[in-house]
Amino acid sequence: RSSDLTAGISTSPDEVFSWGQSFDQLLSHKGGVEAFMRFLKTEFSEENIEFWLACEDYKESKTTEQLTSKAKIIFDKFIKAEAPKEVNLDFNTKQVTSQNIEQPTLFSFDSPQAMIYRLMEKDSYQRFLKSDIYLDLMKGRAYGITTPRRRSRSFTCNDFQDVTSDFMIQIGRA
């Protein structure tokens, strides 16, 4: 059930609407990434977004040791032949990436990340926008989502208990 897949994603229908404007918009919201990942899991293709997120994390590396360690993990998990979550990259891209991570830089995964981004944008993202997960979130129907209600600007009688009126309304016959 799509409601099970949207449970716990905290977002407003307005934010969800923005995800439909562009793939970048979707990826710039934590709830968008979570919803998209859940959708990809239903299609058994979550390795694409996991790879993209791993590359984003990789770019945050501060030391050569971090770059080297993360590069090896990403390559072994997503790129090498028979990797547990192998993404769909051509042989040449895999070869160049393998060479790039021998002396890793912050840009070592830019090319394969861009390829997977385009693949998701042209394929999975288009299906996501038609999915029950996205449509349910658009309608705000997902379980666990509470759209904050705006407090009414109406008043109660107690708000005016100390106010004296300078006019009087008479009801009934004169």
PDB file of C-alpha atoms in Angstrom:
ATOM      1  CA  ARG A   1       0.000   0.000   0.000  1.00  0.00           C
ATOM      2  CA  SER A   2       1.275   3.439  -0.872  1.00  0.00           C
ATOM      3  CA  SER A   3       0.191   4.799   2.512  1.00  0.00           C
ATOM      4  CA  ASP A   4       2.678   2.409   4.140  1.00  0.00           C
ATOM      5  CA  LEU A   5       5.392   3.809   1.877  1.00  0.00           C
ATOM      6  CA  THR A   6       4.616   7.407   2.759  1.00  0.00           C
ATOM      7  CA  ALA A   7       4.344   6.879   6.516  1.00  0.00           C
ATOM      8  CA  GLY A   8       6.674   9.101   8.468  1.00  0.00           C
ATOM      9  CA  ILE A   9       7.579  11.432   5.602  1.00  0.00           C
ATOM     10  CA  SER A  10       7.004  14.824   7.117  1.00  0.00           C
ATOM     11  CA  THR A  11       6.255  17.401   4.460  1.00  0.00           C
ATOM     12  CA  SER A  12       3.500  19.643   3.198  1.00  0.00           C
ATOM     13  CA  PRO A  13       1.595  19.251  -0.077  1.00  0.00           C
ATOM     14  CA  ASP A  14       3.156  22.571  -1.194  1.00  0.00           C
ATOM     15  CA  GLU A  15       6.650  21.177  -0.719  1.00  0.00           C
ATOM     16  CA  VAL A  16       5.656  17.978  -2.514  1.00  0.00           C
ATOM     17  CA  PHE A  17       4.304  20.100  -5.366  1.00  0.00           C
ATOM     18  CA  SER A  18       7.740  21.724  -5.731  1.00  0.00           C
ATOM     19  CA  TRP A  19       9.289  18.270  -6.256  1.00  0.00           C
ATOM     20  CA  GLY A  20       7.318  18.027  -9.484  1.00  0.00           C
ATOM     21  CA  GLN A  21       8.950  21.206 -10.799  1.00  0.00           C
ATOM     22  CA  SER A  22      12.371  19.602 -11.232  1.00  0.00           C
ATOM     23  CA  PHE A  23      14.485  16.674 -10.167  1.00  0.00           C
ATOM     24  CA  ASP A  24      16.846  19.142  -8.451  1.00  0.00           C
ATOM     25  CA  GLN A  25      13.945  20.389  -6.330  1.00  0.00           C
ATOM     26  CA  LEU A  26      13.166  16.826  -5.265  1.00  0.00           C
ATOM     27  CA  LEU A  27      16.787  16.157  -4.326  1.00  0.00           C
ATOM     28  CA  SER A  28      17.082  19.406  -2.377  1.00  0.00           C
ATOM     29  CA  HIS A  29      14.440  18.313   0.176  1.00  0.00           C
ATOM     30  CA  LYS A  30      15.101  15.608   2.737  1.00  0.00           C
ATOM     31  CA  GLY A  31      11.498  14.401   2.457  1.00  0.00           C
ATOM     32  CA  GLY A  32      11.809  14.326  -1.327  1.00  0.00           C
ATOM     33  CA  VAL A  33      14.897  12.127  -1.209  1.00  0.00           C
ATOM     34  CA  GLU A  34      13.184   9.827   1.324  1.00  0.00           C
ATOM     35  CA  ALA A  35      10.015   9.502  -0.778  1.00  0.00           C
ATOM     36  CA  PHE A  36      12.026   8.954  -3.973  1.00  0.00           C
ATOM     37  CA  MET A  37      14.166   6.306  -2.270  1.00  0.00           C
ATOM     38  CA  ARG A  38      11.071   4.467  -1.051  1.00  0.00           C
ATOM     39  CA  PHE A  39       9.678   4.587  -4.583  1.00  0.00           C
ATOM     40  CA  LEU A  40      12.915   3.221  -6.040  1.00  0.00           C
ATOM     41  CA  LYS A  41      12.821   0.372  -3.530  1.00  0.00           C
ATOM     42  CA  THR A  42       9.447  -0.659  -4.962  1.00  0.00           C
ATOM     43  CA  GLU A  43      11.165  -0.852  -8.356  1.00  0.00           C
ATOM     44  CA  PHE A  44      14.233  -2.609  -6.956  1.00  0.00           C
ATOM     45  CA  SER A  45      16.497   0.203  -8.165  1.00  0.00           C
ATOM     46  CA  GLU A  46      17.402   2.076  -4.981  1.00  0.00           C
ATOM     47  CA  GLU A  47      21.103   1.604  -5.724  1.00  0.00           C
ATOM     48  CA  ASN A  48      20.935   4.660  -8.017  1.00  0.00           C
ATOM     49  CA  ILE A  49      19.889   7.147  -5.326  1.00  0.00           C
ATOM     50  CA  GLU A  50      22.151   5.450  -2.777  1.00  0.00           C
ATOM     51  CA  PHE A  51      25.095   5.897  -5.152  1.00  0.00           C
ATOM     52  CA  TRP A  52      24.182   9.526  -5.825  1.00  0.00           C
ATOM     53  CA  LEU A  53      23.924  10.230  -2.071  1.00  0.00           C
ATOM     54  CA  ALA A  54      27.238   8.441  -1.422  1.00  0.00           C
ATOM     55  CA  CYS A  55      28.875  10.700  -4.037  1.00  0.00           C
ATOM     56  CA  GLU A  56      27.397  13.778  -2.376  1.00  0.00           C
ATOM     57  CA  ASP A  57      28.775  12.609   0.971  1.00  0.00           C
ATOM     58  CA  TYR A  58      32.135  11.879  -0.669  1.00  0.00           C
ATOM     59  CA  LYS A  59      32.381  15.513  -1.810  1.00  0.00           C
ATOM     60  CA  GLU A  60      32.166  16.580   1.844  1.00  0.00           C
ATOM     61  CA  SER A  61      35.420  14.743   2.662  1.00  0.00           C
ATOM     62  CA  LYS A  62      38.001  16.942   4.353  1.00  0.00           C
ATOM     63  CA  THR A  63      41.160  14.824   4.276  1.00  0.00           C
ATOM     64  CA  THR A  64      43.043  12.638   1.813  1.00  0.00           C
ATOM     65  CA  GLU A  65      42.432   9.685   4.123  1.00  0.00           C
ATOM     66  CA  GLN A  66      38.662  10.258   3.988  1.00  0.00           C
ATOM     67  CA  LEU A  67      38.754  10.572   0.200  1.00  0.00           C
ATOM     68  CA  THR A  68      40.738   7.369  -0.167  1.00  0.00           C
ATOM     69  CA  SER A  69      38.568   5.384   2.239  1.00  0.00           C
ATOM     70  CA  LYS A  70      35.245   6.614   0.852  1.00  0.00           C
ATOM     71  CA  ALA A  71      36.394   6.216  -2.762  1.00  0.00           C
ATOM     72  CA  LYS A  72      37.221   2.562  -2.185  1.00  0.00           C
ATOM     73  CA  ILE A  73      33.892   1.934  -0.417  1.00  0.00           C
ATOM     74  CA  ILE A  74      31.884   3.632  -3.176  1.00  0.00           C
ATOM     75  CA  PHE A  75      33.777   1.864  -5.946  1.00  0.00           C
ATOM     76  CA  ASP A  76      33.469  -1.561  -4.302  1.00  0.00           C
ATOM     77  CA  LYS A  77      29.803  -1.137  -3.431  1.00  0.00           C
ATOM     78  CA  PHE A  78      28.480   0.493  -6.612  1.00  0.00           C
ATOM     79  CA  ILE A  79      30.901   0.464  -9.541  1.00  0.00           C
ATOM     80  CA  LYS A  80      33.151  -2.575  -9.780  1.00  0.00           C
ATOM     81  CA  ALA A  81      31.896  -5.575 -11.726  1.00  0.00           C
ATOM     82  CA  GLU A  82      29.546  -7.691  -9.622  1.00  0.00           C
ATOM     83  CA  ALA A  83      29.355  -4.997  -6.912  1.00  0.00           C
ATOM     84  CA  PRO A  84      26.544  -5.694  -4.397  1.00  0.00           C
ATOM     85  CA  LYS A  85      24.646  -2.568  -5.543  1.00  0.00           C
ATOM     86  CA  GLU A  86      26.149  -2.137  -8.981  1.00  0.00           C
ATOM     87  CA  VAL A  87      24.843   0.874 -10.882  1.00  0.00           C
ATOM     88  CA  ASN A  88      24.384   0.878 -14.633  1.00  0.00           C
ATOM     89  CA  LEU A  89      27.540   2.474 -16.036  1.00  0.00           C
ATOM     90  CA  ASP A  90      29.354   1.777 -19.285  1.00  0.00           C
ATOM     91  CA  PHE A  91      32.700  -0.025 -19.284  1.00  0.00           C
ATOM     92  CA  ASN A  92      34.701   3.109 -20.176  1.00  0.00           C
ATOM     93  CA  THR A  93      33.232   5.128 -17.282  1.00  0.00           C
ATOM     94  CA  LYS A  94      34.037   2.307 -14.883  1.00  0.00           C
ATOM     95  CA  GLN A  95      37.630   2.157 -16.180  1.00  0.00           C
ATOM     96  CA  VAL A  96      38.172   5.918 -15.922  1.00  0.00           C
ATOM     97  CA  THR A  97      36.662   5.991 -12.426  1.00  0.00           C
ATOM     98  CA  SER A  98      38.882   3.110 -11.356  1.00  0.00           C
ATOM     99  CA  GLN A  99      41.907   5.121 -12.513  1.00  0.00           C
ATOM    100  CA  ASN A 100      40.597   8.323 -10.893  1.00  0.00           C
ATOM    101  CA  ILE A 101      40.369   6.778  -7.444  1.00  0.00           C
ATOM    102  CA  GLU A 102      44.010   5.679  -7.479  1.00  0.00           C
ATOM    103  CA  GLN A 103      44.753   9.308  -6.586  1.00  0.00           C
ATOM    104  CA  PRO A 104      41.291  10.436  -5.445  1.00  0.00           C
ATOM    105  CA  THR A 105      40.123  14.034  -5.624  1.00  0.00           C
ATOM    106  CA  LEU A 106      36.778  15.599  -4.762  1.00  0.00           C
ATOM    107  CA  PHE A 107      35.884  15.203  -8.459  1.00  0.00           C
ATOM    108  CA  SER A 108      36.698  11.495  -8.856  1.00  0.00           C
ATOM    109  CA  PHE A 109      33.036  10.475  -9.104  1.00  0.00           C
ATOM    110  CA  ASP A 110      31.623  13.477 -10.982  1.00  0.00           C
ATOM    111  CA  SER A 111      31.246  11.664 -14.297  1.00  0.00           C
ATOM    112  CA  PRO A 112      29.524   8.502 -13.030  1.00  0.00           C
ATOM    113  CA  GLN A 113      27.396  10.548 -10.627  1.00  0.00           C
ATOM    114  CA  ALA A 114      26.236  12.758 -13.506  1.00  0.00           C
ATOM    115  CA  MET A 115      25.368   9.685 -15.583  1.00  0.00           C
ATOM    116  CA  ILE A 116      23.284   8.167 -12.796  1.00  0.00           C
ATOM    117  CA  TYR A 117      21.649  11.545 -12.134  1.00  0.00           C
ATOM    118  CA  ARG A 118      20.568  11.800 -15.793  1.00  0.00           C
ATOM    119  CA  LEU A 119      19.345   8.213 -15.755  1.00  0.00           C
ATOM    120  CA  MET A 120      17.197   8.864 -12.677  1.00  0.00           C
ATOM    121  CA  GLU A 121      15.967  12.218 -13.993  1.00  0.00           C
ATOM    122  CA  LYS A 122      14.882  10.846 -17.376  1.00  0.00           C
ATOM    123  CA  ASP A 123      13.543   7.514 -16.170  1.00  0.00           C
ATOM    124  CA  SER A 124      12.784   6.884 -12.485  1.00  0.00           C
ATOM    125  CA  TYR A 125      11.831  10.484 -11.662  1.00  0.00           C
ATOM    126  CA  GLN A 126       9.213  10.549 -14.434  1.00  0.00           C
ATOM    127  CA  ARG A 127       7.636   7.361 -13.089  1.00  0.00           C
ATOM    128  CA  PHE A 128       7.856   8.698  -9.528  1.00  0.00           C
ATOM    129  CA  LEU A 129       5.741  11.723 -10.494  1.00  0.00           C
ATOM    130  CA  LYS A 130       2.976   9.321 -11.610  1.00  0.00           C
ATOM    131  CA  SER A 131       3.315   6.980  -8.626  1.00  0.00           C
ATOM    132  CA  ASP A 132       0.813   6.517  -5.818  1.00  0.00           C
ATOM    133  CA  ILE A 133       3.508   7.562  -3.343  1.00  0.00           C
ATOM    134  CA  TYR A 134       3.917  10.982  -4.944  1.00  0.00           C
ATOM    135  CA  LEU A 135       0.211  11.474  -5.622  1.00  0.00           C
ATOM    136  CA  ASP A 136      -0.712  10.551  -2.039  1.00  0.00           C
ATOM    137  CA  LEU A 137       1.846  12.984  -0.679  1.00  0.00           C
ATOM    138  CA  MET A 138       0.488  15.667  -3.015  1.00  0.00           C
ATOM    139  CA  LYS A 139      -2.926  15.158  -1.498  1.00  0.00           C
ATOM    140  CA  GLY A 140      -1.508  15.104   2.020  1.00  0.00           C
ATOM    141  CA  ARG A 141      -3.109  11.705   2.560  1.00  0.00           C
ATOM    142  CA  ALA A 142      -0.075   9.901   3.879  1.00  0.00           C
ATOM    143  CA  TYR A 143      -0.263   8.470   7.338  1.00  0.00           C
ATOM    144  CA  GLY A 144       2.017  10.169   9.802  1.00  0.00           C
ATOM    145  CA  ILE A 145       1.852  13.472   7.972  1.00  0.00           C
ATOM    146  CA  THR A 146       0.300  16.258   9.855  1.00  0.00           C
ATOM    147  CA  THR A 147      -0.057  19.467   7.982  1.00  0.00           C
ATOM    148  CA  PRO A 148       0.120  22.231  10.561  1.00  0.00           C
ATOM    149  CA  ARG A 149      -3.187  23.992  10.830  1.00  0.00           C
ATOM    150  CA  ARG A 150      -3.209  27.715  11.023  1.00  0.00           C
ATOM    151  CA  ARG A 151      -4.791  29.033  14.161  1.00  0.00           C
ATOM    152  CA  SER A 152      -8.095  30.655  13.488  1.00  0.00           C
ATOM    153  CA  ARG A 153      -8.142  34.417  13.678  1.00  0.00           C
ATOM    154  CA  SER A 154     -11.664  34.348  15.007  1.00  0.00           C
ATOM    155  CA  PHE A 155     -12.230  35.445  18.555  1.00  0.00           C
ATOM    156  CA  THR A 156     -14.159  34.156  21.494  1.00  0.00           C
ATOM    157  CA  CYS A 157     -16.464  36.039  23.766  1.00  0.00           C
ATOM    158  CA  ASN A 158     -13.811  35.917  26.481  1.00  0.00           C
ATOM    159  CA  ASP A 159     -11.553  38.080  24.328  1.00  0.00           C
ATOM    160  CA  PHE A 160     -13.962  40.979  24.782  1.00  0.00           C
ATOM    161  CA  GLN A 161     -15.166  40.604  28.366  1.00  0.00           C
ATOM    162  CA  ASP A 162     -13.536  43.884  29.495  1.00  0.00           C
ATOM    163  CA  VAL A 163     -14.654  45.884  26.465  1.00  0.00           C
ATOM    164  CA  THR A 164     -17.529  48.309  26.887  1.00  0.00           C
ATOM    165  CA  SER A 165     -19.648  49.155  23.930  1.00  0.00           C
ATOM    166  CA  ASP A 166     -20.582  52.689  22.944  1.00  0.00           C
ATOM    167  CA  PHE A 167     -23.704  51.501  21.171  1.00  0.00           C
ATOM    168  CA  MET A 168     -26.474  49.108  21.882  1.00  0.00           C
ATOM    169  CA  ILE A 169     -28.367  46.747  19.648  1.00  0.00           C
ATOM    170  CA  GLN A 170     -31.959  46.212  20.579  1.00  0.00           C
ATOM    171  CA  ILE A 171     -33.634  43.051  19.449  1.00  0.00           C
ATOM    172  CA  GLY A 172     -37.348  42.740  19.408  1.00  0.00           C
ATOM    173  CA  ARG A 173     -40.209  45.211  19.070  1.00  0.00           C
ATOM    174  CA  ALA A 174     -39.678  48.844  19.589  1.00  0.00           C
TER     175      ALA A 174
END
